[in-house]
Amino acid sequence: QVEVVESGGGLVQAGGSLRLSCEASGRTLGINAVGWHRQAPGKQRELVATISRDGVPNYADSVKGRFTISRDNAKNTVYLQMNSLKPEDTAVYYCNVKRYASHYWGQGTQVTVSS
């Protein structure tokens, strides 16, 4: 079992920045890709960014150039640096950790961007 905890959300003005953290604990050996997803009210959950075990990132078009995903394998932590935030980035952000064939989700952290 892998426990996943997100942190770092909050309220920020448009144009501001936040850094989210996703920490995994428990059976962390074998963790592979990690992804950040978000879900705004009334909308489906969408993929924001992923990072491979080796640190190769991928981004949704809507966040390219503004968000940066990174990981510290020694700390079992993945970060999402979010710059130039827009009101449309407002959502609950969830971390998904893949370990072998299983996926584990955190409880989410709220990000609210005011205009």
Short mmCIF file of C-alpha atoms in Angstrom, two decimals:
data_model
loop_
_atom_site.label_atom_id
_atom_site.label_comp_id
_atom_site.label_asym_id
_atom_site.label_seq_id
_atom_site.Cartn_x
_atom_site.Cartn_y
_atom_site.Cartn_z
CA GLN A 1 0.00 0.00 0.00
CA VAL A 2 1.13 3.51 -0.79
CA GLU A 3 -0.12 6.57 1.05
CA VAL A 4 -0.19 9.78 -0.92
CA VAL A 5 -0.46 13.23 0.63
CA GLU A 6 -0.69 16.50 -1.27
CA SER A 7 0.05 19.89 0.21
CA GLY A 8 0.75 23.46 -0.81
CA GLY A 9 -2.61 24.59 -2.11
CA GLY A 10 -4.17 27.90 -1.20
CA LEU A 11 -5.62 31.17 -2.40
CA VAL A 12 -3.54 33.31 -4.74
CA GLN A 13 -4.17 36.24 -7.05
CA ALA A 14 -3.98 35.85 -10.80
CA GLY A 15 -0.37 36.01 -11.94
CA GLY A 16 0.87 34.55 -8.68
CA SER A 17 2.63 31.30 -7.92
CA LEU A 18 2.18 28.22 -5.78
CA ARG A 19 4.20 25.06 -5.29
CA LEU A 20 2.37 21.83 -4.63
CA SER A 21 4.01 18.81 -3.04
CA CYS A 22 3.05 15.16 -3.30
CA GLU A 23 4.66 12.86 -0.78
CA ALA A 24 4.39 9.10 -0.95
CA SER A 25 4.95 6.78 2.00
CA GLY A 26 4.54 3.12 2.78
CA ARG A 27 5.59 0.70 0.04
CA THR A 28 7.46 3.21 -2.08
CA LEU A 29 9.88 0.79 -3.70
CA GLY A 30 8.78 0.36 -7.27
CA ILE A 31 7.07 3.72 -7.68
CA ASN A 32 7.25 4.69 -11.33
CA ALA A 33 5.39 7.58 -12.93
CA VAL A 34 3.66 10.25 -10.88
CA GLY A 35 1.03 12.61 -12.19
CA TRP A 36 -0.84 15.71 -11.13
CA HIS A 37 -4.50 15.96 -12.05
CA ARG A 38 -7.10 18.58 -11.29
CA GLN A 39 -10.84 18.81 -11.07
CA ALA A 40 -12.79 22.04 -11.20
CA PRO A 41 -16.41 22.23 -9.99
CA GLY A 42 -18.75 20.69 -12.51
CA LYS A 43 -15.93 19.45 -14.70
CA GLN A 44 -14.18 16.15 -15.25
CA ARG A 45 -10.82 15.44 -13.70
CA GLU A 46 -8.04 16.28 -16.15
CA LEU A 47 -4.38 15.46 -16.38
CA VAL A 48 -2.07 18.40 -15.73
CA ALA A 49 1.43 16.93 -15.78
CA THR A 50 3.31 13.69 -15.36
CA ILE A 51 6.87 12.76 -14.62
CA SER A 52 8.60 9.45 -15.20
CA ARG A 53 10.86 7.65 -12.80
CA ASP A 54 13.80 9.11 -14.71
CA GLY A 55 12.44 12.64 -14.50
CA VAL A 56 10.98 13.05 -17.99
CA PRO A 57 8.04 15.47 -17.78
CA ASN A 58 4.91 15.84 -19.85
CA TYR A 59 2.40 18.66 -19.65
CA ALA A 60 -1.11 19.45 -20.72
CA ASP A 61 -1.18 22.18 -23.35
CA SER A 62 -3.06 24.46 -20.97
CA VAL A 63 -0.15 24.61 -18.51
CA LYS A 64 2.90 24.37 -20.76
CA GLY A 65 5.35 27.15 -20.06
CA ARG A 66 3.70 27.99 -16.73
CA PHE A 67 3.90 24.79 -14.65
CA THR A 68 6.98 22.70 -13.89
CA ILE A 69 6.88 19.19 -12.46
CA SER A 70 9.90 17.75 -10.69
CA ARG A 71 10.70 14.90 -8.33
CA ASP A 72 13.06 14.01 -5.53
CA ASN A 73 13.21 10.23 -5.47
CA ALA A 74 15.19 10.19 -2.24
CA LYS A 75 12.30 11.98 -0.53
CA ASN A 76 9.58 10.17 -2.48
CA THR A 77 8.20 13.58 -3.31
CA VAL A 78 6.98 15.17 -6.51
CA TYR A 79 6.51 18.91 -6.87
CA LEU A 80 4.38 21.05 -9.13
CA GLN A 81 5.61 24.61 -9.44
CA MET A 82 2.77 26.74 -10.78
CA ASN A 83 3.56 30.21 -12.09
CA SER A 84 1.47 32.83 -13.87
CA LEU A 85 -1.66 31.33 -12.37
CA LYS A 86 -5.00 32.08 -13.98
CA PRO A 87 -8.52 31.92 -12.54
CA GLU A 88 -9.17 28.92 -14.78
CA ASP A 89 -6.48 27.01 -12.86
CA THR A 90 -8.81 26.96 -9.88
CA ALA A 91 -9.47 23.35 -8.95
CA VAL A 92 -8.72 20.58 -6.52
CA TYR A 93 -5.33 19.18 -7.46
CA TYR A 94 -4.74 15.47 -6.99
CA CYS A 95 -1.57 13.45 -7.12
CA ASN A 96 -1.54 10.00 -8.66
CA VAL A 97 1.28 7.58 -7.94
CA LYS A 98 1.85 4.52 -10.06
CA ARG A 99 3.53 1.55 -8.43
CA TYR A 100 3.85 -1.45 -10.72
CA ALA A 101 0.31 -1.95 -12.05
CA SER A 102 -1.46 -0.08 -9.24
CA HIS A 103 -2.42 3.57 -8.92
CA TYR A 104 -2.79 5.47 -5.67
CA TRP A 105 -4.50 8.82 -5.19
CA GLY A 106 -4.18 11.47 -2.53
CA GLN A 107 -7.05 13.40 -1.00
CA GLY A 108 -6.35 16.52 -3.04
CA THR A 109 -5.39 20.09 -2.27
CA GLN A 110 -7.49 23.12 -3.20
CA VAL A 111 -6.02 25.81 -5.43
CA THR A 112 -8.05 28.98 -5.84
CA VAL A 113 -6.92 31.77 -8.14
CA SER A 114 -8.73 35.08 -7.79
CA SER A 115 -9.03 37.57 -10.63
#
